[in-house]
Amino acid sequence: MLLMVGLVLTTNGANIFTISNAQGHPGDEVTVSVALDNSDAVAVAELLIPLDAQLTYVDGSCTLNSARANGHYLSAAKEDAGLRVVIYGFEVNELVGSSGELFSFKLKLKKDPQTYPLSAETVIGNVAGENLTASVVDGSVTILSPELTVITTSTDYGHIPIRSTYSRSITLQNSGNEPLQVSGVEFSAAEFSTEESVFTIEAGATKDVTINYAPTMRGAISETVRFISNAINGTQKAALVADPFSVNELHVGSASGNSDEEVTISLTMNNMEPIVGMQCEFTLPEQLVYVKDSFKASDRASDCVVSSVADGQKLTLMMYSATNSPVSGEDGELATFKVKLNGTSGWYGLYPQNVVLSNVDMENMTSATSGNSVSISSPSMSSESELYMGSSSVTETATAKYSIYNSGSIALTINKVTFLAEGFSIAESSPISVEPWQSTEITVQYTPTVKGEYSAVMNVYTNDPLNRMKVVNVSGNIYEPNSISATGEVSENGYDLKVTLDNYTEIAAVQMDVHWSPELSTSKDLLTLGERMNGFSYVVEPVDDGVYRLIFYSLGGNTIAQGNSEAFTLPFENSANVNFNNTEITIDNIVLSSVDGENVSSQIEFTYNVKAPILGDINGDGEVNVTDVVTLYSYILGNTTGIDENVVDLNGDGEVNVTDIVSLYSIILNSNN
């Protein structure tokens, strides 16, 4: 009533209520003492002490300390707001003493282990009815016990293969305030275990417990683990889930080879389930071509029937046991098939798709697959698509070199070379091998029959996957050889130029310009025709200093037949007595006209070097010396041939004898001087 209505007057003083601390285990009853240290004379007091739900007031346990009572009474009652304690006296006497316990009460402890504070709202008064000030020193009640909290309430081992051991951790916490004693760990399935089933967790601490799982059967599971302990909350558990599967894997082996070869691809299987059938598909790269009927079962699958279907780049392989007999063993080769390597150097993937590894119940037990690569080594041909053979005479075989380079990783084989026209061939024998990073040349030959431009297609067949047949356009030009040449000899008056005509074509007219030293001259009257030009008329006219134009024609329609012989001789007079030795006679503006009026000359110009004999140079070495004496003496004796007689008759008497030796000595002596 004092707390509800209050007092009118208030005085100042030091009045302190002190609530004691208490602790105990769940279910215990503990005593809480409330002391009052007062400097004022206190006659009445009222306290409201809030209580947590874990603390229950023991009815009738609240008692007044009789040592401080002076006709006072105590009333205690549990309310929603807490425990209300009122100390009063009908005679309104002062409490005895100024310190010590005023009253005490008991609380029954529930099970939630923690410390609960005890505080109070107070009203006190003196005998005069005045309200006195007071303060409270809080106390507490602690419930003592370990409490187990499973932090990891569920552990998932995931999709895992059987026949292996997997470990996961479950975190436990002692959320109580006394040591937690775990005395056992129990599992609902024998595949689970732990290496530590008895341990202690201190108050407030955590511990990771390793749970091992060793599945032996496939199929999803949901199990539990139970932790037995002295925890106030008893046995706790956690969920254990997993999806174990049996390992049944199909793997593709690697292979390597040269282009155009066949290689074997191995399919291996490691399996935990009894497998009675297999099916898979491949999308083959264009460079890998399935070899028909090459799919074969290994010894592991000797009871299996095999079949293969190749549809474009899709390859389907199937095998099964008609008697449902499982494949033997648990690891090793299951089957093989072959592919032909039809590509350039590189790595080409083989990856199985839609794989089925079937058990006796027709379930697909495939757990994993892996592909691999096939390595191809190949040549690589580098060459031009055009070959121009130039201009060649119709009388000769035209030839040209065609270069081929191999930039691949294995030898390039040129199996054969063919032409889509007559008259063509190569000089080399087939096959021709070209090592990596090397080149070769083949000699292309053409035997012409007529003049004019020609073309043909040359096909070069190789083992290069990209150039199985290299198409080369061959072209050239064939002409009929018609040319002139010249010789000459020193004459009494100068030099006689002898011109030879070598013609394949029948010639109707000839024209040319002759260039030589302006000091030497000629004329029409000096020119003489060879026999093959009988019936021809001719003109010899100077057109510039040292230049004479010669024209030969026949008014009667005569022609120069095919042949090679002297056409005419054109003497030059050396009236100025110049030295023309080692000079050049150039013949240009050459026109050899056919009966059709076409210039069929094979040459534009011709240069002839004039070599006049040196008097006394008997052996022809370009010098006159003693060795020439020996050669001359040998000539006189008739032992030497091939001597230019113009330099042998040294004294010019028309005979070669000892007197010429004397003349030679004179020449030598003069040259020395």
XYZ file of C-alpha atoms in Angstrom:
673
model
C 0.000 0.000 0.000
C 2.943 2.295 0.690
C 4.227 1.780 -2.886
C 0.801 2.376 -4.273
C -0.133 5.567 -2.410
C 3.302 6.930 -1.443
C 4.068 9.283 1.477
C 3.759 12.998 1.522
C 7.045 14.064 3.069
C 10.590 12.988 2.156
C 13.765 13.298 4.170
C 17.343 12.740 3.068
C 19.504 9.915 4.427
C 21.775 6.996 3.474
C 19.551 3.920 3.369
C 20.816 0.988 1.259
C 19.157 -2.347 0.526
C 21.611 -5.086 -0.508
C 20.298 -8.221 -2.253
C 22.568 -11.228 -1.897
C 23.773 -13.594 -4.643
C 22.756 -17.239 -4.826
C 23.384 -20.185 -7.135
C 22.220 -23.734 -7.553
C 21.334 -26.459 -9.948
C 18.020 -26.919 -11.704
C 15.347 -27.926 -9.159
C 17.292 -26.580 -6.205
C 15.803 -24.084 -3.714
C 18.184 -21.260 -2.909
C 17.887 -18.577 -0.216
C 18.173 -14.915 -1.052
C 18.929 -12.481 1.781
C 18.018 -8.778 1.717
C 19.993 -6.537 4.098
C 19.361 -2.923 5.061
C 22.039 -0.480 6.053
C 20.142 2.570 7.268
C 21.231 5.901 8.675
C 17.633 6.934 9.264
C 15.207 5.450 11.700
C 13.098 3.276 9.487
C 9.692 2.230 10.641
C 8.105 0.742 7.480
C 9.429 -0.668 4.178
C 8.011 -2.115 0.979
C 10.012 -3.833 -1.847
C 8.934 -5.146 -5.272
C 11.492 -7.688 -6.602
C 10.921 -8.742 -10.269
C 11.503 -12.497 -10.892
C 12.458 -14.224 -14.194
C 10.331 -17.136 -15.331
C 13.229 -19.468 -14.491
C 12.940 -18.378 -10.822
C 9.906 -19.449 -8.811
C 9.123 -18.015 -5.364
C 8.698 -20.705 -2.746
C 5.427 -19.844 -0.995
C 5.780 -19.006 2.708
C 9.575 -18.901 2.550
C 9.913 -15.146 3.058
C 10.753 -14.454 6.754
C 11.599 -11.303 8.739
C 14.826 -11.266 10.695
C 13.497 -11.210 14.238
C 16.658 -9.481 15.465
C 15.605 -6.351 13.679
C 11.881 -6.554 14.343
C 10.312 -4.256 16.928
C 6.724 -5.322 16.814
C 6.939 -5.548 13.069
C 5.233 -7.933 10.680
C 6.190 -9.147 7.162
C 3.854 -9.787 4.262
C 5.129 -11.465 1.036
C 3.101 -12.258 -2.064
C 3.891 -13.314 -5.654
C 2.390 -10.998 -8.234
C 2.729 -10.690 -11.997
C 5.241 -7.928 -11.474
C 7.315 -10.009 -9.075
C 7.651 -10.676 -5.342
C 6.172 -7.917 -3.182
C 7.446 -7.740 0.426
C 5.936 -5.331 2.984
C 7.365 -4.777 6.545
C 5.098 -2.860 8.883
C 4.027 -2.500 12.530
C 0.741 -1.445 14.019
C 2.490 0.576 16.658
C 4.811 2.215 14.064
C 8.051 1.452 15.853
C 11.524 1.871 14.482
C 13.394 -1.181 13.133
C 16.063 -2.437 15.463
C 19.648 -1.615 14.497
C 21.117 0.148 11.520
C 22.568 -2.765 9.523
C 22.254 -6.474 8.782
C 19.816 -8.819 7.192
C 16.260 -7.538 7.118
C 14.544 -10.561 5.583
C 15.166 -13.578 3.367
C 13.202 -15.746 0.922
C 13.643 -18.862 -1.168
C 13.539 -19.381 -4.945
C 13.167 -22.668 -6.809
C 15.431 -22.912 -9.878
C 14.290 -24.115 -13.251
C 16.726 -25.515 -15.890
C 17.944 -22.661 -18.106
C 21.562 -22.220 -17.012
C 22.500 -18.580 -16.695
C 22.721 -15.756 -14.186
C 19.535 -13.809 -13.491
C 19.805 -10.361 -11.880
C 17.736 -9.460 -8.783
C 16.784 -5.828 -8.284
C 14.042 -4.072 -6.376
C 11.804 -1.033 -6.269
C 11.625 0.300 -2.676
C 9.636 2.663 -0.486
C 10.594 3.253 3.181
C 9.304 5.615 5.844
C 9.946 6.780 9.459
C 7.657 6.899 12.467
C 6.470 10.326 11.469
C 5.172 8.983 8.188
C 7.834 10.688 6.196
C 9.174 9.094 3.021
C 12.888 8.270 3.221
C 15.255 7.932 0.298
C 16.768 4.498 -0.379
C 18.943 2.750 -2.947
C 19.406 -0.902 -3.890
C 22.520 -2.956 -4.548
C 21.393 -5.679 -6.967
C 22.006 -9.329 -6.414
C 21.681 -12.343 -8.694
C 20.716 -15.978 -8.913
C 22.727 -18.350 -11.109
C 21.352 -21.633 -12.410
C 24.279 -24.012 -12.808
C 24.285 -26.785 -15.492
C 25.834 -27.732 -18.859
C 23.657 -27.277 -21.919
C 24.344 -28.813 -25.334
C 23.613 -26.845 -28.484
C 24.211 -28.538 -31.861
C 25.343 -25.722 -34.132
C 25.489 -27.935 -37.226
C 22.003 -29.344 -37.259
C 22.362 -31.052 -40.644
C 25.391 -32.367 -42.548
C 25.224 -33.191 -46.258
C 27.938 -35.417 -47.737
C 26.635 -34.746 -51.218
C 26.784 -36.929 -54.333
C 29.702 -39.212 -53.585
C 31.053 -42.531 -54.853
C 30.710 -45.573 -52.656
C 33.674 -47.586 -51.339
C 35.460 -44.530 -50.033
C 35.484 -42.711 -46.698
C 34.347 -39.111 -46.376
C 34.611 -36.816 -43.367
C 32.501 -33.878 -42.281
C 32.496 -31.866 -39.049
C 29.615 -31.151 -36.700
C 30.065 -28.214 -34.333
C 28.846 -28.604 -30.739
C 28.589 -25.810 -28.193
C 28.292 -25.884 -24.430
C 25.890 -23.013 -23.967
C 25.696 -23.769 -20.221
C 27.945 -22.665 -17.371
C 29.344 -25.985 -16.172
C 31.567 -28.479 -18.069
C 29.641 -30.605 -20.564
C 30.537 -34.295 -20.423
C 29.759 -36.141 -23.672
C 29.707 -39.831 -22.866
C 28.686 -41.291 -26.205
C 27.984 -40.662 -29.881
C 25.382 -42.915 -31.493
C 24.523 -43.325 -35.189
C 21.404 -44.636 -36.858
C 23.464 -46.345 -39.591
C 26.599 -48.461 -39.351
C 28.343 -46.607 -42.242
C 28.920 -43.644 -39.892
C 31.588 -43.461 -37.217
C 33.672 -41.086 -35.164
C 37.078 -41.459 -33.599
C 36.120 -39.407 -30.527
C 32.953 -40.361 -28.670
C 33.882 -39.277 -25.113
C 35.017 -35.726 -24.472
C 34.439 -32.608 -22.385
C 33.385 -29.167 -23.563
C 34.056 -26.365 -21.129
C 31.376 -23.815 -20.357
C 30.808 -21.483 -23.300
C 33.234 -23.396 -25.575
C 32.667 -25.184 -28.902
C 34.042 -28.383 -30.371
C 34.143 -29.806 -33.890
C 33.382 -33.498 -33.990
C 34.514 -35.352 -37.128
C 31.934 -37.765 -38.506
C 33.251 -40.333 -40.994
C 31.033 -41.872 -43.644
C 31.995 -45.024 -45.573
C 29.109 -45.881 -47.916
C 28.902 -49.348 -49.396
C 25.541 -49.116 -51.108
C 24.259 -46.574 -53.609
C 21.106 -44.570 -53.003
C 20.141 -41.454 -51.060
C 20.088 -41.769 -47.243
C 18.849 -39.663 -44.317
C 20.272 -40.709 -40.948
C 20.943 -39.159 -37.531
C 23.724 -38.866 -34.997
C 22.881 -38.623 -31.258
C 25.119 -37.033 -28.607
C 24.745 -38.499 -25.113
C 25.842 -36.100 -22.347
C 25.108 -34.606 -18.937
C 23.507 -31.591 -20.590
C 20.459 -30.219 -18.857
C 18.632 -30.407 -22.192
C 19.424 -34.083 -22.550
C 20.435 -35.997 -25.677
C 20.721 -33.908 -28.827
C 20.943 -35.049 -32.444
C 21.861 -33.869 -35.915
C 20.792 -34.991 -39.391
C 23.161 -36.827 -41.737
C 22.264 -36.904 -45.441
C 24.120 -38.185 -48.478
C 23.555 -39.414 -52.001
C 26.145 -42.154 -52.538
C 26.495 -43.684 -55.975
C 28.441 -46.513 -57.490
C 31.327 -45.526 -59.774
C 30.786 -46.702 -63.332
C 32.898 -44.671 -65.744
C 33.594 -44.855 -69.461
C 36.870 -43.378 -70.713
C 38.242 -42.776 -74.204
C 41.920 -43.461 -74.796
C 44.278 -41.253 -76.791
C 45.831 -42.161 -80.126
C 48.272 -40.686 -82.615
C 49.381 -41.385 -86.148
C 50.176 -40.004 -89.565
C 47.563 -38.793 -92.000
C 46.010 -41.571 -94.114
C 46.814 -44.142 -91.420
C 44.301 -46.051 -89.312
C 44.595 -45.860 -85.512
C 42.834 -47.789 -82.775
C 40.738 -46.002 -80.143
C 40.373 -47.788 -76.805
C 37.260 -47.557 -74.607
C 37.963 -48.459 -70.982
C 35.478 -48.910 -68.145
C 35.940 -48.985 -64.391
C 32.756 -50.197 -62.728
C 31.414 -51.096 -59.300
C 28.084 -52.344 -60.621
C 27.640 -55.465 -62.729
C 27.379 -54.002 -66.247
C 25.697 -56.023 -69.000
C 25.507 -53.430 -71.793
C 27.015 -50.216 -73.119
C 25.937 -47.593 -75.617
C 27.531 -44.297 -76.561
C 27.710 -41.771 -79.370
C 30.492 -39.678 -80.886
C 30.358 -36.643 -83.113
C 33.489 -37.312 -85.105
C 35.616 -34.413 -86.354
C 35.827 -34.325 -90.145
C 39.458 -35.377 -89.874
C 38.516 -38.712 -88.247
C 36.673 -41.262 -90.391
C 35.213 -44.376 -88.775
C 36.546 -47.622 -90.250
C 33.524 -49.739 -91.042
C 32.995 -52.829 -88.837
C 36.066 -52.018 -86.725
C 34.140 -51.910 -83.405
C 35.301 -54.924 -81.359
C 34.619 -56.095 -77.788
C 37.559 -56.848 -75.489
C 38.106 -60.058 -73.536
C 36.183 -58.500 -70.631
C 33.072 -58.415 -72.801
C 33.543 -61.626 -74.768
C 29.880 -62.531 -74.248
C 28.649 -59.229 -75.715
C 27.169 -58.637 -79.131
C 28.500 -55.438 -80.750
C 27.152 -53.161 -83.460
C 28.054 -49.774 -84.887
C 26.213 -47.233 -86.989
C 27.979 -44.361 -88.763
C 25.697 -41.644 -90.115
C 27.713 -38.728 -91.433
C 29.852 -37.495 -88.565
C 27.688 -39.266 -85.942
C 28.954 -42.635 -84.719
C 26.807 -44.834 -82.457
C 28.376 -47.831 -80.691
C 26.332 -50.519 -78.915
C 27.166 -53.714 -77.060
C 25.066 -55.992 -74.858
C 24.969 -59.466 -73.398
C 22.120 -61.573 -74.739
C 22.329 -63.676 -71.556
C 22.598 -60.676 -69.196
C 26.087 -61.787 -68.240
C 28.012 -58.928 -66.589
C 31.279 -57.692 -68.026
C 34.147 -59.357 -66.187
C 36.394 -57.472 -63.806
C 36.039 -53.948 -62.496
C 38.590 -52.083 -64.611
C 40.214 -52.274 -68.022
C 39.527 -52.143 -71.722
C 35.927 -52.685 -72.767
C 36.093 -52.289 -76.549
C 38.044 -50.730 -79.426
C 37.283 -49.144 -82.751
C 39.360 -47.666 -85.553
C 39.384 -44.336 -87.330
C 41.234 -43.280 -90.451
C 43.227 -40.079 -90.068
C 42.117 -37.785 -92.842
C 43.347 -34.377 -91.757
C 46.231 -32.037 -91.243
C 48.524 -31.924 -88.225
C 46.690 -31.169 -84.986
C 44.715 -32.548 -82.043
C 41.138 -33.681 -82.602
C 38.775 -34.412 -79.717
C 36.741 -37.568 -79.162
C 34.062 -37.091 -76.490
C 31.450 -39.745 -75.686
C 27.843 -38.565 -75.579
C 24.582 -40.122 -74.366
C 26.530 -42.832 -72.567
C 24.587 -45.758 -71.112
C 26.210 -48.347 -68.844
C 23.331 -50.696 -68.121
C 22.937 -53.133 -65.223
C 20.717 -56.223 -65.233
C 17.726 -54.097 -64.190
C 18.169 -51.913 -67.304
C 19.244 -48.943 -65.173
C 21.787 -46.535 -66.545
C 24.587 -46.679 -63.980
C 26.932 -44.196 -65.700
C 28.552 -41.952 -63.099
C 31.165 -40.187 -65.246
C 32.768 -40.151 -68.677
C 35.901 -38.641 -70.153
C 37.041 -37.960 -73.687
C 40.458 -37.673 -75.246
C 42.263 -36.484 -78.343
C 43.679 -38.027 -81.473
C 46.924 -36.507 -82.711
C 47.528 -36.333 -86.459
C 50.884 -35.695 -88.075
C 50.724 -34.745 -91.730
C 52.727 -33.190 -94.554
C 51.849 -29.756 -95.868
C 52.582 -28.954 -99.493
C 53.446 -25.408 -100.509
C 53.761 -24.665 -104.216
C 52.571 -22.296 -106.919
C 49.442 -22.833 -108.989
C 51.106 -21.525 -112.144
C 54.205 -22.689 -114.037
C 55.443 -20.668 -117.012
C 57.983 -22.617 -119.042
C 59.194 -19.677 -121.116
C 59.972 -19.728 -124.824
C 61.511 -22.811 -126.371
C 62.480 -23.998 -129.812
C 60.224 -26.426 -131.607
C 63.315 -28.530 -132.207
C 64.028 -28.973 -128.495
C 62.282 -30.357 -125.446
C 61.059 -27.482 -123.280
C 61.919 -27.871 -119.596
C 61.135 -25.965 -116.379
C 61.627 -26.553 -112.673
C 58.559 -26.736 -110.421
C 59.398 -26.206 -106.738
C 57.531 -27.954 -103.906
C 58.089 -27.227 -100.199
C 56.954 -29.397 -97.282
C 56.075 -27.368 -94.185
C 54.427 -30.335 -92.442
C 55.586 -32.676 -89.702
C 56.123 -35.853 -91.738
C 57.488 -36.636 -95.199
C 55.475 -35.417 -98.184
C 55.020 -38.080 -100.835
C 54.429 -37.034 -104.426
C 52.739 -40.184 -105.667
C 52.433 -39.220 -109.316
C 52.235 -36.289 -111.728
C 49.837 -36.345 -114.664
C 49.024 -33.921 -117.479
C 45.757 -33.256 -119.260
C 47.544 -32.800 -122.602
C 49.875 -34.771 -124.850
C 53.595 -34.230 -124.962
C 54.126 -33.471 -121.244
C 56.072 -35.487 -118.679
C 58.438 -35.109 -115.750
C 62.031 -36.225 -115.686
C 61.910 -37.730 -112.181
C 60.550 -41.137 -111.224
C 57.589 -41.382 -108.854
C 57.035 -41.519 -105.958
C 59.095 -38.572 -104.770
C 59.622 -37.985 -101.039
C 60.180 -34.567 -99.444
C 61.232 -34.479 -95.801
C 59.687 -31.944 -93.353
C 60.931 -28.383 -93.855
C 62.679 -29.366 -97.082
C 61.941 -28.660 -100.726
C 62.383 -30.407 -104.025
C 62.106 -29.569 -107.707
C 60.469 -31.636 -110.402
C 61.494 -31.144 -114.001
C 58.507 -30.572 -116.245
C 59.175 -31.512 -119.896
C 57.233 -30.700 -123.025
C 58.011 -32.103 -126.467
C 56.518 -29.649 -128.975
C 55.301 -30.365 -132.485
C 54.236 -26.917 -133.656
C 55.091 -23.380 -132.819
C 52.890 -21.038 -130.790
C 51.681 -20.587 -127.212
C 50.626 -23.684 -125.320
C 48.951 -24.520 -121.997
C 48.070 -27.622 -120.044
C 46.895 -28.718 -116.608
C 49.370 -30.578 -114.433
C 47.911 -32.609 -111.537
C 50.297 -33.344 -108.668
C 49.024 -36.178 -106.436
C 50.337 -36.172 -102.836
C 49.585 -37.427 -99.349
C 48.872 -33.886 -98.131
C 45.274 -34.011 -96.820
C 44.635 -30.509 -98.161
C 46.357 -31.106 -101.484
C 45.478 -34.599 -102.536
C 45.593 -33.268 -106.081
C 47.329 -29.961 -106.683
C 46.165 -28.385 -109.945
C 48.899 -26.407 -111.720
C 48.342 -24.410 -114.885
C 51.356 -24.911 -117.180
C 52.000 -22.541 -120.072
C 54.765 -21.462 -122.429
C 55.634 -20.537 -125.981
C 57.179 -22.562 -128.795
C 58.995 -20.881 -131.623
C 60.615 -22.140 -134.830
C 64.385 -21.450 -134.581
C 65.594 -19.164 -137.321
C 68.885 -17.408 -136.668
C 72.089 -16.236 -138.195
C 75.684 -16.643 -137.104
C 78.980 -15.377 -138.467
C 82.580 -16.338 -138.919
C 85.324 -14.611 -140.808
C 88.898 -14.633 -141.966
C 91.541 -12.108 -142.781
C 91.854 -11.469 -146.500
C 94.492 -9.775 -148.586
C 92.432 -6.581 -148.695
C 90.830 -6.743 -145.271
C 88.363 -9.201 -143.813
C 85.740 -11.550 -145.237
C 82.564 -11.807 -143.095
C 80.811 -15.121 -143.701
C 77.149 -15.234 -142.539
C 75.401 -18.553 -141.937
C 71.612 -18.969 -141.917
C 70.179 -21.686 -139.628
C 66.461 -21.813 -140.415
C 63.677 -24.182 -139.462
C 61.117 -22.166 -141.398
C 61.153 -21.704 -145.146
C 62.448 -18.155 -145.668
C 61.260 -15.869 -148.464
C 63.260 -12.699 -147.643
C 66.082 -11.531 -145.376
C 67.050 -8.148 -143.978
C 69.729 -7.065 -141.507
C 71.980 -4.150 -140.538
C 75.728 -4.763 -140.168
C 77.658 -2.472 -137.827
C 81.474 -2.306 -137.872
C 84.342 0.143 -137.890
C 83.726 3.124 -140.200
C 87.351 2.731 -141.469
C 86.347 -0.546 -143.117
C 83.987 -0.464 -146.082
C 81.976 -2.821 -148.258
C 79.550 -2.697 -151.141
C 77.036 -4.738 -153.096
C 79.686 -5.579 -155.653
C 81.811 -7.345 -153.048
C 79.002 -9.585 -151.670
C 78.754 -13.160 -152.898
C 75.745 -15.445 -152.319
C 75.889 -18.986 -151.034
C 74.328 -21.770 -153.046
C 71.153 -21.925 -150.914
C 70.337 -18.345 -151.908
C 70.549 -18.864 -155.653
C 67.927 -16.786 -157.433
C 67.873 -14.072 -154.773
C 68.497 -10.424 -155.441
C 70.139 -8.251 -152.828
C 70.858 -4.713 -151.782
C 73.821 -3.444 -149.741
C 73.375 0.189 -148.757
C 75.171 2.315 -146.136
C 72.635 3.832 -143.700
C 75.095 5.420 -141.246
C 78.825 5.580 -140.525
C 79.954 1.992 -140.355
C 76.371 0.684 -140.812
C 75.229 -1.248 -143.895
C 71.725 -2.502 -144.542
C 71.468 -5.793 -146.415
C 68.207 -6.884 -148.073
C 67.733 -10.233 -149.890
C 64.627 -10.980 -151.915
C 63.428 -13.063 -154.843
C 61.268 -11.649 -157.580
C 60.743 -15.157 -158.897
C 59.285 -16.526 -155.661
C 62.372 -18.467 -154.654
C 62.678 -19.464 -150.974
C 65.429 -20.619 -148.682
C 64.669 -24.165 -147.634
C 65.174 -25.461 -144.109
C 68.839 -25.891 -143.402
C 72.023 -24.655 -141.779
C 74.758 -23.439 -144.073
C 76.529 -20.351 -145.353
C 74.140 -17.748 -146.836
C 76.596 -15.171 -148.123
C 80.070 -13.658 -147.754
C 80.509 -9.916 -147.290
C 84.132 -8.762 -147.697
C 85.289 -5.570 -145.981
C 88.191 -3.586 -147.387
C 90.794 -2.237 -144.963
C 92.125 0.589 -147.124
C 93.150 2.582 -144.056
C 95.120 -0.406 -142.744
C 93.466 -0.184 -139.282
C 93.872 -2.836 -136.604
C 90.485 -4.506 -136.353
C 91.613 -7.354 -134.115
C 89.282 -7.870 -131.077
C 86.656 -5.544 -132.510
C 82.963 -6.473 -132.687
C 80.664 -6.789 -135.671
C 77.053 -6.325 -134.623
C 74.194 -7.503 -136.815
C 70.751 -6.211 -135.795
C 67.388 -5.263 -137.295
C 67.245 -8.895 -138.342
C 64.187 -9.839 -140.365
C 63.705 -13.404 -141.592
C 60.462 -13.314 -143.491
C 58.394 -16.448 -144.033
C 56.342 -17.107 -147.155
C 53.417 -15.625 -145.175
C 55.265 -12.382 -144.605
C 55.878 -13.058 -140.881
C 59.172 -12.185 -139.273
C 60.211 -15.578 -137.896
C 63.646 -14.539 -136.667
C 64.530 -16.066 -133.293
C 66.963 -13.309 -132.487
C 66.984 -9.523 -132.367
C 70.674 -8.981 -132.869
C 73.924 -10.880 -133.105
C 77.474 -9.829 -132.151
C 80.594 -11.401 -133.595
C 84.046 -10.827 -132.091
C 86.716 -10.491 -134.762
C 89.847 -12.430 -133.881
C 92.634 -11.776 -136.384
C 95.570 -14.230 -136.175
C 98.811 -12.928 -134.600
C 101.769 -13.453 -136.825
C 104.167 -15.741 -135.034
C 101.726 -17.005 -132.388
C 102.179 -20.564 -133.504
C 100.626 -22.280 -130.444
C 97.738 -19.777 -130.260
C 98.285 -18.671 -126.686
C 98.160 -14.947 -127.621
C 101.907 -14.398 -127.245
C 104.943 -14.780 -129.471
C 107.800 -16.424 -127.594
C 110.262 -19.336 -127.629
C 107.500 -21.923 -127.142
C 106.208 -20.920 -130.566
C 109.595 -21.941 -132.035
C 109.141 -25.441 -130.652
C 105.605 -25.624 -132.005
C 106.738 -24.385 -135.451
C 109.587 -26.917 -135.608
C 107.126 -29.681 -134.682
C 104.778 -28.456 -137.418
C 107.592 -28.535 -139.992
C 108.281 -32.155 -139.030
C 104.585 -32.880 -139.532
C 103.844 -33.665 -135.900
C 101.356 -30.879 -135.098
C 97.892 -30.256 -136.481
C 95.278 -27.550 -135.912
C 97.723 -24.698 -136.622
C 96.472 -21.596 -138.436
C 98.540 -21.655 -141.619
C 98.240 -17.856 -141.860
C 100.638 -17.523 -138.953
C 102.973 -20.378 -139.905
C 104.397 -19.128 -143.228
C 106.185 -16.286 -141.524
C 108.324 -15.069 -144.451
C 105.400 -15.347 -146.882
C 107.177 -17.428 -149.486
C 104.338 -19.939 -149.707
C 106.292 -22.671 -147.920
C 106.815 -23.677 -144.311
C 110.434 -24.546 -143.683
C 113.490 -23.681 -141.597
C 113.599 -20.162 -143.015
C 110.319 -19.487 -141.226
C 112.033 -20.359 -137.934
C 114.581 -17.635 -138.635
C 111.751 -15.209 -139.323
C 110.077 -16.257 -136.060
C 113.262 -15.512 -134.107
C 113.340 -12.094 -135.722
C 109.729 -11.442 -134.660
C 110.538 -12.528 -131.096
C 113.584 -10.285 -130.944
C 111.648 -7.304 -132.292
C 108.800 -7.869 -129.833
C 111.277 -8.013 -126.995
C 112.835 -4.767 -128.138
